[in-house]
mmCIF file of C-alpha atoms in Angstrom:
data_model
loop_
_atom_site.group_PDB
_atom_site.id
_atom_site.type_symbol
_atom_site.label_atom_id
_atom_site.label_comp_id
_atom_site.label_asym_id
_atom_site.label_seq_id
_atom_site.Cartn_x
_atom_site.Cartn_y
_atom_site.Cartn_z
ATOM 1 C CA UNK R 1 -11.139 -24.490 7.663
ATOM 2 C CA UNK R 2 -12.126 -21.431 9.033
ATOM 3 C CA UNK R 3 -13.836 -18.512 6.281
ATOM 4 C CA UNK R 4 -11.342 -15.781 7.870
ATOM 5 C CA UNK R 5 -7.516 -16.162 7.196
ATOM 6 C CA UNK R 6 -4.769 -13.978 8.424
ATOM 7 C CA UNK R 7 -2.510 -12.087 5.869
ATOM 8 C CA UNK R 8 0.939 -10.531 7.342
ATOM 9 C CA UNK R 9 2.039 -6.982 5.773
ATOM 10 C CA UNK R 10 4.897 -6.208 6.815
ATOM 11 C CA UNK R 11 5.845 -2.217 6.802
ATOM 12 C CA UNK R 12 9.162 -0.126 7.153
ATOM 13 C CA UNK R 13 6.516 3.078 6.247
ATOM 14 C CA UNK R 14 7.852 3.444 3.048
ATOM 15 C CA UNK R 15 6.286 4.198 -0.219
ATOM 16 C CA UNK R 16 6.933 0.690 -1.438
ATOM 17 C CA UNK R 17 4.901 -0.624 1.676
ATOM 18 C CA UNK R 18 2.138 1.600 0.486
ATOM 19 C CA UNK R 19 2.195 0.170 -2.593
ATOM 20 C CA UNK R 20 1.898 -3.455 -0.965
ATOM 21 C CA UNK R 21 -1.227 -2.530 0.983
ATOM 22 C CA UNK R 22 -2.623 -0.800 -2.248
ATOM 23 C CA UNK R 23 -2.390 -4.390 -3.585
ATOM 24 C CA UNK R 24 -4.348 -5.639 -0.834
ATOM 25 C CA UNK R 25 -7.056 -2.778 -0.815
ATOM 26 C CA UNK R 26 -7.438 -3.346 -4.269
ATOM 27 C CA UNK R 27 -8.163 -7.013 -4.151
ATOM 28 C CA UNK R 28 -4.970 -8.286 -6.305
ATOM 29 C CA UNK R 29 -5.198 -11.310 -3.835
ATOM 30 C CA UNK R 30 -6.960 -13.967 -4.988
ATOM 31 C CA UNK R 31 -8.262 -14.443 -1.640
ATOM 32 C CA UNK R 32 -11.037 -12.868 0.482
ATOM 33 C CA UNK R 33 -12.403 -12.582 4.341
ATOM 34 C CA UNK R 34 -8.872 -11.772 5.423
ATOM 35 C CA UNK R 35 -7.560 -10.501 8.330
ATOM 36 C CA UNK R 36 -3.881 -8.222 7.744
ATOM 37 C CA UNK R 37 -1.975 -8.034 10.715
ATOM 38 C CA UNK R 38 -0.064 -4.633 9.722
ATOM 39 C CA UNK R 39 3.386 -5.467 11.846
ATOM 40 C CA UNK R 40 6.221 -3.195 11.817
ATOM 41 C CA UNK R 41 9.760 -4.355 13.279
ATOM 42 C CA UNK R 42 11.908 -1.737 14.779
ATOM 43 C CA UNK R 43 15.646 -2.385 14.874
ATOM 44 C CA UNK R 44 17.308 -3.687 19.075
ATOM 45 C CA UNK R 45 19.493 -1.319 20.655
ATOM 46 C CA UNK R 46 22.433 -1.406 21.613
ATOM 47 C CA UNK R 47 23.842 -2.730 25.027
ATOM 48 C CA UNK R 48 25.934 0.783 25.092
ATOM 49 C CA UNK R 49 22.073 2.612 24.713
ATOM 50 C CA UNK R 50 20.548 0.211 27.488
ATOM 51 C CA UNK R 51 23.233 1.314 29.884
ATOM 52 C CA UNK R 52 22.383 4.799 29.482
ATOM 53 C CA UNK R 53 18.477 5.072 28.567
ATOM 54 C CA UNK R 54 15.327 3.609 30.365
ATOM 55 C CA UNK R 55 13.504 0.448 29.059
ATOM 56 C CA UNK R 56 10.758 2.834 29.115
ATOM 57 C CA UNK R 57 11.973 5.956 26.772
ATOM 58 C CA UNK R 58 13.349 2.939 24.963
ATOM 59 C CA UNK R 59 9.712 1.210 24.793
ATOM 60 C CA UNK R 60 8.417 4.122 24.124
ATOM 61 C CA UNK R 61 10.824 5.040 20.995
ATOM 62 C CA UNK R 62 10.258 1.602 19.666
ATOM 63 C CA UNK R 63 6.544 2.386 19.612
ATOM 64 C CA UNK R 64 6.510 5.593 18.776
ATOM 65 C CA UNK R 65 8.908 4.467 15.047
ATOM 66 C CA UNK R 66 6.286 1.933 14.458
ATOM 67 C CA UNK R 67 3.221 3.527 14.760
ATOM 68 C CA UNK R 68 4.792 6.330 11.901
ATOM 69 C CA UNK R 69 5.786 3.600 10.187
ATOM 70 C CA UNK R 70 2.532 2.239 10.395
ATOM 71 C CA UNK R 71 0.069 4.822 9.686
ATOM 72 C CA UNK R 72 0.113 4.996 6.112
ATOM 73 C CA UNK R 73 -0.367 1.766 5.411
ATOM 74 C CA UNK R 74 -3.000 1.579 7.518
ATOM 75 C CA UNK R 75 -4.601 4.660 6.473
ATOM 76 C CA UNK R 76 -4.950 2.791 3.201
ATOM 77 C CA UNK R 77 -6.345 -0.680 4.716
ATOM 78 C CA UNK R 78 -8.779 1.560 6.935
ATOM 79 C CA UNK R 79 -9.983 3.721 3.361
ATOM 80 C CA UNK R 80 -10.815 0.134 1.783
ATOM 81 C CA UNK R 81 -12.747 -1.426 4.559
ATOM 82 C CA UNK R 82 -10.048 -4.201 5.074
ATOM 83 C CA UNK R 83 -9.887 -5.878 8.054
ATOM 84 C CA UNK R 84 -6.670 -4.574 10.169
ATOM 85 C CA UNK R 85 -4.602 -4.885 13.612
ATOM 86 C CA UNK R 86 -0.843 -3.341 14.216
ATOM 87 C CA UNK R 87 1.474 -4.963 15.254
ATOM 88 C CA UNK R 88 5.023 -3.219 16.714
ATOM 89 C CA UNK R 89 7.673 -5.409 17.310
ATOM 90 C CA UNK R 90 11.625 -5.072 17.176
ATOM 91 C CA UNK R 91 14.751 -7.270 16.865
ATOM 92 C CA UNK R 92 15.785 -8.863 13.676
ATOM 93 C CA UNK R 93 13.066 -7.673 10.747
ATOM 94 C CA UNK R 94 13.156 -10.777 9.148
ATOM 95 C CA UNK R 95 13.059 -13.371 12.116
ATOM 96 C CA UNK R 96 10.143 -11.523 13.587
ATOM 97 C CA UNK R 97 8.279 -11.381 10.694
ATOM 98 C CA UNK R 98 8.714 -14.634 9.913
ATOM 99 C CA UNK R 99 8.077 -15.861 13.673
ATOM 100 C CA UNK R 100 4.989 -13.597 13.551
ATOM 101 C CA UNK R 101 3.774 -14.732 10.587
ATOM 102 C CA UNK R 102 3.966 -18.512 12.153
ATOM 103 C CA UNK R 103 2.263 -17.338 15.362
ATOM 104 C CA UNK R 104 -0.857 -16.465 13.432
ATOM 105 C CA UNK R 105 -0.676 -19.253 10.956
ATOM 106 C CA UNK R 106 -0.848 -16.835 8.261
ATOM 107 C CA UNK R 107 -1.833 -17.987 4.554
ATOM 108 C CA UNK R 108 1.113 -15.100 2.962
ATOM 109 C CA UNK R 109 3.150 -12.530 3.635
ATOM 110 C CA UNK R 110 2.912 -9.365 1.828
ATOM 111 C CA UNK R 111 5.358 -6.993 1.574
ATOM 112 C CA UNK R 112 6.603 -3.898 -0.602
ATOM 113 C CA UNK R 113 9.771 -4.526 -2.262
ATOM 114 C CA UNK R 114 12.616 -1.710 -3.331
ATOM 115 C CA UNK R 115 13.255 -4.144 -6.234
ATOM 116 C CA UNK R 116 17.309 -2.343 -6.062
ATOM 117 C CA UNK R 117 20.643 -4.044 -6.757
ATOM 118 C CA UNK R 118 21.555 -7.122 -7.940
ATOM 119 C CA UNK R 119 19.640 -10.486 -8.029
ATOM 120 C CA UNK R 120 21.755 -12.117 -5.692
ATOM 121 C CA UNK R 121 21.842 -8.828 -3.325
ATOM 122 C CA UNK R 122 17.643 -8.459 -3.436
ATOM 123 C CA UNK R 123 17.079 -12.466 -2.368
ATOM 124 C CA UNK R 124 20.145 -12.764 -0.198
ATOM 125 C CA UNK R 125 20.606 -9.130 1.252
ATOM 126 C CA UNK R 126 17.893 -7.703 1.852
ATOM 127 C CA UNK R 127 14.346 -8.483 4.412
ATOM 128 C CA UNK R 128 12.253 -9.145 1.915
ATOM 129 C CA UNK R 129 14.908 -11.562 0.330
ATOM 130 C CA UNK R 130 15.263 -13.474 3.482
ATOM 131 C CA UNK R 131 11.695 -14.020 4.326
ATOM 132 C CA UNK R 132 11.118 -15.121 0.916
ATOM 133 C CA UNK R 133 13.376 -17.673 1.463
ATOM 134 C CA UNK R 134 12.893 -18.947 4.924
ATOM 135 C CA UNK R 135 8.893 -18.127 5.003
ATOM 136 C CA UNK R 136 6.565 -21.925 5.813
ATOM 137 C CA UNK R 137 3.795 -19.996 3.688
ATOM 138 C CA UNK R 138 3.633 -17.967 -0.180
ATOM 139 C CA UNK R 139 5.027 -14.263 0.165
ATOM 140 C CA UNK R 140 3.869 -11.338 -2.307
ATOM 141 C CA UNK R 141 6.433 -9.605 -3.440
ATOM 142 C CA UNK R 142 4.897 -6.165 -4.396
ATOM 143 C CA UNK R 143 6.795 -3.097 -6.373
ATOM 144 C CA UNK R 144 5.593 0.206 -6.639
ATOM 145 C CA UNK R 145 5.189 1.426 -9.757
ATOM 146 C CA UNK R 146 7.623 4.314 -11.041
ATOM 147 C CA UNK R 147 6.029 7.201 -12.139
ATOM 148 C CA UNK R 148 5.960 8.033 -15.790
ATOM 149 C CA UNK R 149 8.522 10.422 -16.900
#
């Protein structure tokens, strides 16, 4: 078995995806000599937006909303000395995470959680719901903290 292992974190730049790579900079996994493949998924256009804008302005949006997205996470992987690549990708969040995640035979998923709505809305309605239940490996489900009042 190799010593290095990949480690997916998947980002939508928010401050709950902060939180998840705070988790991993901290060294809340239990595991070390990881890789994280930061990967960002941007949402397809539409056929009506094809029709009227170049696969290249379109290429370049795509890249340009996951590299924002991105950056603070990996601002925070970079500060900690953790291993990191970025990955921007877009279609349907959870089936390319979860296709990713195969591709690299990654040991977990990580991801930052908004931890809103009901039980059945947060595993069924949500990304983070649906990777936990279709992902072939353990995902880390990881809440910010609120701040004290």
């Amino acid at each position: 078995m190799p010593s290095t292992s990949n480690i997916v974190l998947a980002t939508d730049g928010s401050a709950f995806s902060d939180a998840a790579a705070r988790f991993l900079a901290d060294g809340k996994l239990l595991q070390t000599g990881f890789t994280v493949h930061v990967v960002h998924v941007s949402p397809d256009v539409t056929g009506q937006v094809r029709a009227f804008v170049s696969k290249e302005t379109i290429d370049a949006w795509h890249n340009e909303a996951s590299e924002k997205a991105m950056a603070s996470v990996c601002a925070i992987l970079q500060a900690a000395n953790v291993p990191f690549e970025r990955h921007a990708l877009h279609g349907y969040p959870p089936e390319k995470i979860l296709g990713y995640a195969k591709s690299v035979n990654a040991g977990a998923i990580v991801m930052g959680t908004h931890g809103r709505g009901t039980f059945f809305d947060a595993v069924l309605g949500s990304v983070a719901g649906r990777v936990l239940a279709q992902a072939n490996c353990p995902v880390v489900m990881v809440k910010a903290e609120t701040p004290a009042a």
